[in-house]
Short mmCIF file of C-alpha atoms in Angstrom, two decimals:
data_model
loop_
_atom_site.label_atom_id
_atom_site.label_comp_id
_atom_site.label_asym_id
_atom_site.label_seq_id
_atom_site.Cartn_x
_atom_site.Cartn_y
_atom_site.Cartn_z
CA GLN E 3 -1.28 18.95 6.05
CA VAL E 4 -1.59 15.32 4.98
CA GLN E 5 -0.12 12.71 7.28
CA LEU E 6 -0.01 8.96 6.66
CA VAL E 7 1.02 6.66 9.50
CA GLU E 8 1.55 2.95 8.90
CA SER E 9 1.38 0.22 11.52
CA GLY E 10 1.04 -3.54 11.75
CA GLY E 11 4.39 -4.65 10.43
CA GLY E 12 6.43 -7.32 12.13
CA SER E 13 8.15 -10.66 11.79
CA VAL E 14 6.28 -13.77 10.69
CA GLN E 15 7.10 -17.21 9.37
CA ALA E 16 6.40 -18.16 5.78
CA GLY E 17 2.76 -19.00 5.27
CA GLY E 18 1.66 -16.61 7.98
CA SER E 19 -0.46 -13.47 7.80
CA LEU E 20 -0.20 -9.81 8.73
CA ARG E 21 -2.54 -6.85 8.40
CA LEU E 22 -1.05 -3.44 7.78
CA SER E 23 -2.94 -0.26 8.60
CA CYS E 24 -2.45 3.29 7.36
CA ALA E 25 -4.14 6.05 9.34
CA ALA E 26 -4.64 9.19 7.26
CA SER E 27 -5.18 12.70 8.49
CA GLY E 28 -5.73 15.81 6.40
CA TYR E 29 -6.68 13.65 3.42
CA THR E 30 -10.19 12.93 2.24
CA PHE E 31 -10.85 9.37 1.17
CA ASN E 32 -12.82 8.80 -2.00
CA THR E 33 -11.29 11.84 -3.69
CA GLY E 34 -8.23 10.19 -5.21
CA ARG E 35 -6.33 6.95 -4.92
CA MET E 36 -4.39 5.12 -2.26
CA ALA E 37 -1.85 2.36 -2.45
CA TRP E 38 0.70 0.21 -0.74
CA PHE E 39 4.25 0.10 -2.02
CA ARG E 40 7.21 -1.89 -0.77
CA GLN E 41 10.96 -1.66 -0.99
CA ALA E 42 13.39 -4.45 -0.24
CA PRO E 43 17.07 -3.74 0.43
CA GLY E 44 18.90 -3.02 -2.79
CA LYS E 45 15.72 -2.94 -4.85
CA GLU E 46 13.49 -0.22 -6.22
CA ARG E 47 10.22 0.66 -4.57
CA GLU E 48 7.38 -1.22 -6.23
CA GLY E 49 3.63 -0.91 -6.17
CA VAL E 50 1.86 -3.78 -4.42
CA ALA E 51 -1.83 -2.85 -4.34
CA ALA E 52 -3.93 0.21 -5.07
CA ILE E 53 -7.51 1.36 -4.71
CA ASP E 54 -9.08 4.29 -6.53
CA SER E 55 -11.98 6.54 -5.61
CA PRO E 56 -14.68 4.33 -7.18
CA GLY E 57 -13.28 1.49 -5.09
CA SER E 58 -11.62 -0.48 -7.87
CA THR E 59 -8.52 -2.40 -6.84
CA THR E 60 -5.32 -3.30 -8.64
CA TYR E 61 -2.62 -5.73 -7.55
CA ALA E 62 0.90 -6.59 -8.58
CA ASP E 63 1.07 -10.05 -10.11
CA SER E 64 3.37 -11.20 -7.32
CA VAL E 65 0.68 -10.70 -4.65
CA LYS E 66 -2.55 -11.48 -6.49
CA GLY E 67 -4.69 -13.93 -4.57
CA ARG E 68 -2.67 -13.40 -1.37
CA PHE E 69 -3.01 -9.69 -0.53
CA THR E 70 -6.17 -7.63 -0.20
CA ILE E 71 -6.36 -3.83 -0.07
CA ALA E 72 -9.33 -2.16 1.57
CA GLN E 73 -10.27 1.19 3.05
CA ASP E 74 -12.57 2.28 5.84
CA ASN E 75 -13.79 5.75 4.93
CA ALA E 76 -15.35 6.33 8.35
CA LYS E 77 -12.02 5.67 10.06
CA ASN E 78 -9.86 7.26 7.33
CA THR E 79 -7.78 4.10 7.35
CA LEU E 80 -6.30 2.00 4.58
CA TYR E 81 -5.54 -1.68 5.13
CA LEU E 82 -3.46 -4.37 3.50
CA GLN E 83 -4.31 -7.92 4.49
CA MET E 84 -1.37 -10.16 3.63
CA ASN E 85 -1.85 -13.93 3.64
CA SER E 86 0.39 -16.82 2.63
CA LEU E 87 3.42 -14.64 3.15
CA LYS E 88 6.68 -15.61 1.49
CA PRO E 89 10.28 -14.66 2.32
CA GLU E 90 10.33 -12.57 -0.86
CA ASP E 91 7.61 -10.38 0.65
CA THR E 92 10.18 -9.08 3.13
CA ALA E 93 10.42 -5.31 2.69
CA MET E 94 9.56 -1.91 4.09
CA TYR E 95 5.93 -1.25 3.25
CA TYR E 96 4.75 2.28 2.53
CA CYS E 97 1.30 3.80 2.37
CA ALA E 98 0.72 6.37 -0.39
CA ALA E 99 -2.08 8.73 -1.35
CA GLY E 100 -2.66 10.77 -4.46
CA ASP E 101 -5.16 13.57 -4.98
CA ARG E 102 -3.97 14.88 -8.35
CA TRP E 103 -5.37 13.53 -11.59
CA ALA E 104 -3.43 10.55 -12.92
CA PRO E 105 -4.14 7.91 -15.55
CA ARG E 106 -5.27 4.52 -14.33
CA GLY E 107 -2.04 3.06 -15.63
CA TRP E 108 -0.21 4.93 -12.86
CA LEU E 109 -2.03 3.17 -10.01
CA LEU E 110 1.01 1.06 -9.13
CA LEU E 111 3.59 3.68 -10.06
CA GLN E 112 5.20 6.11 -7.61
CA ARG E 113 4.48 9.05 -9.94
CA GLY E 114 0.77 8.59 -9.25
CA TYR E 115 1.12 9.61 -5.58
CA ASN E 116 2.08 12.81 -3.84
CA TYR E 117 1.82 11.81 -0.17
CA TRP E 118 3.83 9.09 1.55
CA GLY E 119 4.07 7.51 4.97
CA GLN E 120 7.28 6.60 6.77
CA GLY E 121 6.88 2.85 6.30
CA THR E 122 6.52 -0.27 8.40
CA GLN E 123 8.88 -3.24 8.20
CA VAL E 124 7.66 -6.70 7.26
CA THR E 125 10.04 -9.63 7.67
CA VAL E 126 9.09 -13.14 6.56
CA SER E 127 11.35 -16.00 7.56
CA SER E 128 11.51 -19.39 5.89
#
């Protein structure tokens, strides 16, 4: 049974940094893709950053240059380093994993993932 557990969320002032972690169990890294999504109140869940099995990364335009996704295969952990945070980054952040074939164009789409964590809240104040 796959389990994804996020941590590292919190409250920070604009311009600050946070690092989110996603500990995975029952899921083998390097066999599919993993990603971070976020959902703000009243908005749809959106893909933020993704990494596929060869290690290629993809970012939403809104976070390019500020967020970095990385994975530690030995620790079965996915990370999201978030720098220069803005109030509009405030959201619940979710870790996702997918082990079914999907086109590269689905890397930042929910349909590309079949396992989800419970989320960790990030709040950025101005």
